[in-house]
mmCIF file of C-alpha atoms and ligand atoms in Angstrom:
data_model
loop_
_atom_site.group_PDB
_atom_site.id
_atom_site.type_symbol
_atom_site.label_atom_id
_atom_site.label_comp_id
_atom_site.label_asym_id
_atom_site.label_seq_id
_atom_site.Cartn_x
_atom_site.Cartn_y
_atom_site.Cartn_z
ATOM 1 C CA MET A 246 -0.027 0.342 -0.275
ATOM 2 C CA GLU A 247 1.721 3.421 -1.409
ATOM 3 C CA ARG A 248 2.406 5.815 1.732
ATOM 4 C CA ASN A 249 -0.856 8.068 1.325
ATOM 5 C CA ARG A 250 -2.434 5.431 1.296
ATOM 6 C CA ILE A 251 -1.252 4.371 4.819
ATOM 7 C CA LYS A 252 -2.292 8.056 5.745
ATOM 8 C CA LEU A 253 -5.038 8.104 5.288
ATOM 9 C CA GLU A 254 -6.595 5.409 6.791
ATOM 10 C CA PHE A 255 -4.934 5.427 9.770
ATOM 11 C CA LEU A 256 -6.717 9.400 9.629
ATOM 12 C CA VAL A 257 -10.022 7.134 9.094
ATOM 13 C CA HIS A 258 -9.244 4.569 11.774
ATOM 14 C CA ASP A 259 -8.059 7.319 14.246
ATOM 15 C CA LEU A 260 -11.665 9.118 13.450
ATOM 16 C CA LYS A 261 -13.507 5.520 15.512
ATOM 17 C CA VAL A 262 -12.087 6.815 18.914
ATOM 18 C CA PRO A 263 -14.005 10.602 19.037
ATOM 19 C CA LEU A 264 -17.188 8.833 17.425
ATOM 20 C CA ALA A 265 -17.516 6.029 19.811
ATOM 21 C CA VAL A 266 -17.021 8.743 23.021
ATOM 22 C CA ILE A 267 -19.637 10.342 20.744
ATOM 23 C CA GLU A 268 -22.193 8.356 21.059
ATOM 24 C CA ALA A 269 -21.459 6.850 24.535
ATOM 25 C CA GLY A 270 -21.913 10.262 26.056
ATOM 26 C CA LEU A 271 -25.134 10.882 23.685
ATOM 27 C CA LEU A 272 -26.414 7.423 24.905
ATOM 28 C CA SER A 273 -25.904 8.118 28.738
ATOM 29 C CA LEU A 274 -27.676 11.309 27.672
ATOM 30 C CA LEU A 275 -30.759 9.528 26.836
ATOM 31 C CA GLN A 276 -30.502 6.514 28.918
ATOM 32 C CA LYS A 277 -29.996 7.776 32.431
ATOM 33 C CA ALA A 278 -32.458 10.236 33.179
ATOM 34 C CA ASP A 279 -31.159 9.060 36.587
ATOM 35 C CA LYS A 280 -27.726 10.216 36.295
ATOM 36 C CA TYR A 281 -27.355 12.782 34.258
ATOM 37 C CA GLY A 282 -31.575 14.490 35.241
ATOM 38 C CA PRO A 283 -34.472 14.763 32.923
ATOM 39 C CA LEU A 284 -34.729 16.101 29.490
ATOM 40 C CA THR A 285 -37.518 18.353 27.595
ATOM 41 C CA GLU A 286 -39.800 16.625 24.453
ATOM 42 C CA LYS A 287 -36.981 18.538 22.878
ATOM 43 C CA GLN A 288 -34.432 17.722 24.189
ATOM 44 C CA ILE A 289 -34.434 14.635 23.825
ATOM 45 C CA LYS A 290 -35.790 15.465 19.847
ATOM 46 C CA VAL A 291 -32.137 16.512 19.320
ATOM 47 C CA LEU A 292 -30.163 14.128 20.502
ATOM 48 C CA GLU A 293 -31.885 11.923 19.056
ATOM 49 C CA ARG A 294 -31.134 12.893 16.012
ATOM 50 C CA ALA A 295 -27.204 14.363 17.007
ATOM 51 C CA LEU A 296 -27.187 10.028 17.776
ATOM 52 C CA ARG A 297 -28.510 8.802 15.022
ATOM 53 C CA ASN A 298 -26.091 11.239 12.540
ATOM 54 C CA THR A 299 -23.423 9.992 14.459
ATOM 55 C CA ILE A 300 -24.295 6.546 14.214
ATOM 56 C CA VAL A 301 -24.305 7.565 10.036
ATOM 57 C CA THR A 302 -21.269 8.747 10.482
ATOM 58 C CA ARG A 303 -20.096 5.347 12.224
ATOM 59 C CA THR A 304 -21.247 3.374 9.880
ATOM 60 C CA LEU A 305 -19.361 5.331 7.125
ATOM 61 C CA VAL A 306 -15.878 4.824 8.299
ATOM 62 C CA SER A 307 -16.666 1.510 8.744
ATOM 63 C CA ASP A 308 -17.522 1.311 5.679
ATOM 64 C CA ALA A 309 -13.977 3.146 4.360
ATOM 65 C CA LEU A 310 -12.007 0.809 6.727
ATOM 66 C CA GLU A 311 -13.705 -2.126 4.841
ATOM 67 C CA LEU A 312 -13.290 -1.053 1.898
ATOM 68 C CA GLY A 313 -9.552 -0.719 2.537
ATOM 69 C CA ARG A 314 -8.837 -4.133 3.460
ATOM 70 C CA SER A 315 -11.145 -5.056 0.958
ATOM 71 C CA SER A 316 -8.667 -3.512 -1.479
ATOM 72 C CA ALA A 317 -5.747 -5.475 0.610
ATOM 73 C CA GLY A 318 -7.701 -8.699 -0.577
ATOM 74 C CA ILE A 319 -8.320 -9.483 3.618
ATOM 75 C CA ILE A 320 -11.091 -12.090 4.095
ATOM 76 C CA ASN A 321 -12.429 -13.096 7.406
ATOM 77 C CA LYS A 322 -14.698 -15.819 6.482
ATOM 78 C CA ASN A 323 -16.982 -16.870 9.750
ATOM 79 C CA ASN A 324 -20.189 -18.549 10.398
ATOM 80 C CA PHE A 325 -22.729 -16.931 10.637
ATOM 81 C CA SER A 326 -26.079 -16.839 10.965
ATOM 82 C CA ALA A 327 -28.664 -16.316 8.848
ATOM 83 C CA ALA A 328 -31.977 -14.578 10.624
ATOM 84 C CA ARG A 329 -29.184 -12.428 12.911
ATOM 85 C CA PHE A 330 -27.354 -10.995 9.668
ATOM 86 C CA ILE A 331 -30.640 -10.283 8.081
ATOM 87 C CA ALA A 332 -32.926 -8.034 10.795
ATOM 88 C CA GLU A 333 -29.381 -7.184 12.019
ATOM 89 C CA THR A 334 -28.894 -5.136 8.823
ATOM 90 C CA LEU A 335 -32.597 -4.006 8.463
ATOM 91 C CA ILE A 336 -31.947 -2.638 11.850
ATOM 92 C CA GLU A 337 -28.963 -0.919 10.842
ATOM 93 C CA VAL A 338 -30.958 0.728 7.558
ATOM 94 C CA PHE A 339 -33.461 1.699 9.086
ATOM 95 C CA ASP A 340 -31.984 2.605 12.206
ATOM 96 C CA LEU A 341 -31.313 6.066 9.715
ATOM 97 C CA THR A 342 -34.210 6.030 7.882
ATOM 98 C CA ASP A 343 -37.166 5.330 10.100
ATOM 99 C CA GLN A 344 -36.321 4.711 13.572
ATOM 100 C CA ALA A 345 -40.123 3.459 14.495
ATOM 101 C CA LEU A 346 -39.537 0.686 11.885
ATOM 102 C CA ALA A 347 -35.610 -0.656 13.485
ATOM 103 C CA ASP A 348 -37.697 -1.024 16.449
ATOM 104 C CA GLU A 349 -40.431 -3.026 15.071
ATOM 105 C CA ILE A 350 -37.596 -5.350 13.569
ATOM 106 C CA ARG A 351 -35.790 -6.022 17.226
ATOM 107 C CA GLU A 352 -38.760 -6.832 18.339
ATOM 108 C CA GLN A 353 -39.697 -9.734 15.879
ATOM 109 C CA ARG A 354 -39.113 -13.012 16.779
ATOM 110 C CA SER A 355 -39.787 -15.431 14.132
ATOM 111 C CA LEU A 356 -39.388 -15.228 10.754
ATOM 112 C CA SER A 357 -43.260 -15.002 9.902
ATOM 113 C CA ASP A 358 -43.641 -11.920 12.317
ATOM 114 C CA LEU A 359 -41.237 -10.019 10.744
ATOM 115 C CA LYS A 360 -42.353 -10.516 7.161
ATOM 116 C CA ASN A 361 -45.832 -8.819 8.440
ATOM 117 C CA VAL A 362 -43.817 -5.955 9.942
ATOM 118 C CA LEU A 363 -42.178 -5.603 6.592
ATOM 119 C CA ALA A 364 -45.103 -5.841 4.448
ATOM 120 C CA ARG A 365 -46.458 -3.109 5.801
ATOM 121 C CA ARG A 366 -43.912 -1.123 4.753
ATOM 122 C CA GLY A 367 -43.997 -2.328 0.850
ATOM 123 C CA ILE A 368 -41.008 -5.028 1.731
ATOM 124 C CA PHE A 369 -41.444 -8.462 0.479
ATOM 125 C CA LEU A 370 -38.555 -10.468 1.862
ATOM 126 C CA GLU A 371 -38.384 -14.517 0.655
ATOM 127 C CA ILE A 372 -36.485 -17.522 2.381
ATOM 128 C CA PRO A 373 -36.612 -20.624 2.702
ATOM 129 C CA GLU A 374 -36.772 -21.182 6.086
ATOM 130 C CA GLU A 375 -34.216 -23.732 6.104
ATOM 131 C CA LEU A 376 -31.970 -20.903 4.938
ATOM 132 C CA TRP A 377 -33.392 -18.096 7.675
ATOM 133 C CA ASN A 378 -32.331 -20.566 11.011
ATOM 134 C CA GLY A 379 -29.218 -21.950 9.030
ATOM 135 C CA GLU A 380 -25.880 -20.062 8.940
ATOM 136 C CA ILE A 381 -23.823 -18.784 5.600
ATOM 137 C CA CYS A 382 -19.556 -19.081 5.710
ATOM 138 C CA LEU A 383 -18.875 -15.633 4.389
ATOM 139 C CA ASP A 384 -17.395 -12.662 5.183
ATOM 140 C CA GLU A 385 -19.390 -11.199 7.037
ATOM 141 C CA SER A 386 -19.247 -7.588 7.050
ATOM 142 C CA LYS A 387 -18.399 -7.579 3.443
ATOM 143 C CA VAL A 388 -22.047 -9.401 2.609
ATOM 144 C CA ARG A 389 -23.547 -7.124 4.973
ATOM 145 C CA GLN A 390 -21.962 -3.492 3.370
ATOM 146 C CA ILE A 391 -23.386 -5.092 0.347
ATOM 147 C CA PHE A 392 -26.312 -6.089 1.658
ATOM 148 C CA ARG A 393 -26.573 -2.667 2.960
ATOM 149 C CA ASN A 394 -26.096 -1.148 -0.365
ATOM 150 C CA LEU A 395 -28.394 -2.694 -2.259
ATOM 151 C CA LEU A 396 -31.167 -2.141 -0.184
ATOM 152 C CA ASN A 397 -30.289 1.669 0.323
ATOM 153 C CA ASN A 398 -30.217 2.620 -2.936
ATOM 154 C CA ALA A 399 -33.816 0.232 -3.272
ATOM 155 C CA LEU A 400 -35.683 2.523 -0.846
ATOM 156 C CA LYS A 401 -34.148 5.520 -2.275
ATOM 157 C CA TYR A 402 -35.211 4.919 -6.007
ATOM 158 C CA ARG A 403 -38.113 2.362 -4.646
ATOM 159 C CA LYS A 404 -42.346 3.717 -5.578
ATOM 160 C CA SER A 405 -43.359 2.116 -2.942
ATOM 161 C CA ARG A 406 -42.078 -1.613 -3.306
ATOM 162 C CA VAL A 407 -39.284 -3.205 -2.770
ATOM 163 C CA ALA A 408 -38.851 -7.247 -2.430
ATOM 164 C CA LEU A 409 -36.149 -9.171 -0.758
ATOM 165 C CA ASN A 410 -34.678 -12.349 -1.774
ATOM 166 C CA VAL A 411 -32.383 -14.705 0.126
ATOM 167 C CA ALA A 412 -31.259 -18.024 -1.046
ATOM 168 C CA ALA A 413 -28.282 -20.566 -1.164
ATOM 169 C CA ARG A 414 -28.421 -22.227 -4.447
ATOM 170 C CA ASP A 415 -25.918 -24.655 -6.113
ATOM 171 C CA ARG A 416 -22.967 -23.574 -3.317
ATOM 172 C CA HIS A 417 -23.653 -20.049 -4.212
ATOM 173 C CA PHE A 418 -25.515 -17.405 -1.541
ATOM 174 C CA CYS A 419 -28.183 -15.332 -3.417
ATOM 175 C CA LEU A 420 -29.567 -11.961 -2.393
ATOM 176 C CA SER A 421 -31.598 -10.535 -4.631
ATOM 177 C CA VAL A 422 -33.160 -6.883 -4.223
ATOM 178 C CA SER A 423 -36.082 -4.943 -6.157
ATOM 179 C CA ASP A 424 -37.134 -1.719 -6.811
ATOM 180 C CA ASP A 425 -40.750 -0.474 -8.626
ATOM 181 C CA GLY A 426 -38.811 2.820 -9.598
ATOM 182 C CA GLU A 427 -37.806 4.711 -12.643
ATOM 183 C CA GLY A 428 -35.601 1.876 -13.122
ATOM 184 C CA ILE A 429 -31.859 1.888 -15.007
ATOM 185 C CA PRO A 430 -31.765 2.556 -18.838
ATOM 186 C CA SER A 431 -29.617 -0.301 -20.133
ATOM 187 C CA SER A 432 -27.244 2.576 -21.168
ATOM 188 C CA TYR A 433 -26.459 2.995 -18.198
ATOM 189 C CA HIS A 434 -25.869 -0.368 -16.249
ATOM 190 C CA ARG A 435 -22.103 -0.644 -16.603
ATOM 191 C CA LYS A 436 -21.139 3.247 -15.723
ATOM 192 C CA ILE A 437 -23.597 2.761 -12.660
ATOM 193 C CA PHE A 438 -20.677 0.514 -11.009
ATOM 194 C CA GLU A 439 -18.069 3.641 -11.652
ATOM 195 C CA CYS A 440 -17.445 5.754 -8.657
ATOM 196 C CA TYR A 441 -18.866 9.305 -8.152
ATOM 197 C CA PHE A 442 -21.644 8.212 -11.243
ATOM 198 C CA GLN A 443 -24.978 9.622 -10.813
ATOM 199 C CA MET A 444 -27.524 9.820 -13.885
ATOM 200 C CA ASP A 445 -29.138 12.772 -13.362
ATOM 201 C CA MET A 446 -32.799 12.545 -11.889
ATOM 202 C CA GLN A 447 -34.873 15.038 -11.343
ATOM 203 C CA THR A 448 -35.287 13.443 -7.602
ATOM 204 C CA ASP A 449 -35.939 15.531 -4.257
ATOM 205 C CA HIS A 450 -34.399 13.240 -2.331
ATOM 206 C CA CYS A 451 -33.042 14.935 0.515
ATOM 207 C CA VAL A 452 -29.985 13.279 1.073
ATOM 208 C CA ARG A 453 -27.537 12.764 -2.164
ATOM 209 C CA GLY A 454 -25.463 9.757 -2.312
ATOM 210 C CA HIS A 455 -22.266 10.121 -3.780
ATOM 211 C CA GLY A 456 -22.328 7.119 -6.150
ATOM 212 C CA LEU A 457 -19.316 4.922 -4.493
ATOM 213 C CA GLY A 458 -22.004 2.475 -3.035
ATOM 214 C CA LEU A 459 -21.693 0.337 -6.313
ATOM 215 C CA ALA A 460 -18.572 0.804 -7.510
ATOM 216 C CA GLY A 461 -18.171 -0.741 -3.444
ATOM 217 C CA VAL A 462 -20.086 -3.379 -3.535
ATOM 218 C CA GLN A 463 -18.530 -4.541 -7.299
ATOM 219 C CA VAL A 464 -14.933 -4.015 -5.568
ATOM 220 C CA LEU A 465 -16.181 -6.597 -2.702
ATOM 221 C CA LEU A 466 -17.729 -8.893 -4.722
ATOM 222 C CA GLU A 467 -14.832 -9.180 -6.845
ATOM 223 C CA ASP A 468 -12.941 -10.587 -3.440
ATOM 224 C CA MET A 469 -15.465 -12.951 -2.719
ATOM 225 C CA GLY A 470 -15.483 -15.188 -6.196
ATOM 226 C CA GLY A 471 -18.949 -13.228 -5.963
ATOM 227 C CA GLU A 472 -20.821 -12.150 -9.050
ATOM 228 C CA LEU A 473 -24.273 -9.054 -9.333
ATOM 229 C CA ALA A 474 -26.124 -9.425 -12.204
ATOM 230 C CA LEU A 475 -28.411 -6.005 -13.158
ATOM 231 C CA GLU A 476 -32.194 -6.074 -14.904
ATOM 232 C CA SER A 477 -33.455 -2.979 -15.286
ATOM 233 C CA ASP A 478 -35.434 -0.393 -17.285
ATOM 234 C CA MET A 479 -36.921 2.630 -17.937
ATOM 235 C CA GLY A 480 -40.188 2.891 -15.718
ATOM 236 C CA LYS A 481 -39.582 -0.953 -14.950
ATOM 237 C CA GLY A 482 -38.135 -0.926 -11.817
ATOM 238 C CA ALA A 483 -34.882 -2.629 -11.104
ATOM 239 C CA THR A 484 -33.313 -6.077 -9.402
ATOM 240 C CA PHE A 485 -29.551 -6.264 -8.504
ATOM 241 C CA THR A 486 -28.990 -10.191 -7.565
ATOM 242 C CA VAL A 487 -25.416 -10.999 -6.084
ATOM 243 C CA LYS A 488 -23.870 -14.593 -6.086
ATOM 244 C CA ILE A 489 -21.322 -15.432 -3.732
ATOM 245 C CA PRO A 490 -19.688 -18.840 -3.957
ATOM 246 C CA LEU A 491 -19.914 -20.800 -0.339
HETATM 247 N N1 ATP B 47 -32.704 0.789 -7.509
HETATM 248 C C1 ATP B 47 -31.760 2.048 -8.725
HETATM 249 N N2 ATP B 47 -32.563 2.210 -9.283
HETATM 250 C C2 ATP B 47 -32.102 3.308 -10.012
HETATM 251 N N3 ATP B 47 -30.998 4.006 -9.659
HETATM 252 C C3 ATP B 47 -30.553 3.209 -9.034
HETATM 253 C C4 ATP B 47 -30.374 2.278 -8.563
HETATM 254 N N4 ATP B 47 -29.274 1.807 -7.323
HETATM 255 C C5 ATP B 47 -28.625 2.801 -7.871
HETATM 256 N N5 ATP B 47 -29.347 3.443 -9.527
HETATM 257 C C6 ATP B 47 -28.516 4.325 -9.980
HETATM 258 O O1 ATP B 47 -27.158 4.570 -9.542
HETATM 259 C C7 ATP B 47 -26.100 5.468 -9.715
HETATM 260 C C8 ATP B 47 -25.006 4.845 -8.493
HETATM 261 O O2 ATP B 47 -25.462 4.454 -7.092
HETATM 262 P P1 ATP B 47 -24.410 3.895 -5.883
HETATM 263 O O3 ATP B 47 -24.930 3.377 -4.875
HETATM 264 O O4 ATP B 47 -23.421 3.888 -6.759
HETATM 265 O O5 ATP B 47 -24.689 5.867 -5.991
HETATM 266 P P2 ATP B 47 -26.096 6.291 -4.808
HETATM 267 O O6 ATP B 47 -27.003 5.761 -4.572
HETATM 268 O O7 ATP B 47 -26.188 8.012 -5.793
HETATM 269 O O8 ATP B 47 -24.769 7.180 -3.987
HETATM 270 P P3 ATP B 47 -23.834 6.523 -2.166
HETATM 271 O O9 ATP B 47 -22.200 6.498 -2.607
HETATM 272 O O10 ATP B 47 -24.436 6.377 -1.779
HETATM 273 O O11 ATP B 47 -24.293 4.879 -2.614
HETATM 274 C C9 ATP B 47 -27.548 6.660 -8.946
HETATM 275 O O12 ATP B 47 -26.946 7.457 -8.108
HETATM 276 C C10 ATP B 47 -28.747 5.656 -9.887
HETATM 277 O O13 ATP B 47 -28.242 6.990 -10.390
HETATM 278 MG MG1 MG B 48 -26.256 4.141 -3.142
#
């Protein structure tokens, strides 16, 4: 790794500690009223927003480090529970956008309850019961990052529906994320995987992205020997399907 890259990564790395201190401080104020004194509704709102954004920043920092780790070719395979992986990734995503849903997901114990909670918000999860109760052996944080980015895109661009299909087939882990949004014309199917590329759309999304998500997904997939297929056209929504050898 060249010296400048190391310096940059070291800097990003060292952001973790002050961020953790900020997060812990905000959490204490929110959760330990007996120790720090009661809060007004307005103070709680401000602190909660600060906390949410600290969590966003923490996620960004770990994403940046994960990408660095990935380009150094480091893979950490481990066995992890499919159910926990899916629930935790969903919570991570909705903690930033829909805290009520994140809380509801946290409370669900069975697959069918989780499906129902999600379906009420237009998110349709399909996964065989056997896989839900089983384990997956892959680099969990990489797979999680891939899932998170595809899901964030689908939620950002959907009209009303998102479909998630998770399966283990022919010794591959398969994950597909579909939405019913404007879709992507085939002339852009390559370009959207380039760093910093974003299609010019007249969207009113207040949180603009960086055009880095899909480029990152691609790098992580290459590291794991996986592949990605995109099915989409203008006005027809988009389906991103990921296949990773187990
Ligand atoms: N599900 C989707 N439907 C329609 N367009 C999409 C979808 N996913 C990605 N795109 C297009 O591809 C571009 C690149 O996506 P990518 O995830 O790399 O960046 P981003 O979402 O804009 O920003 P971020 O870096 O926060 O992920 C998007 O800006 C958008 O134009
Ligand atoms: Mg994105």
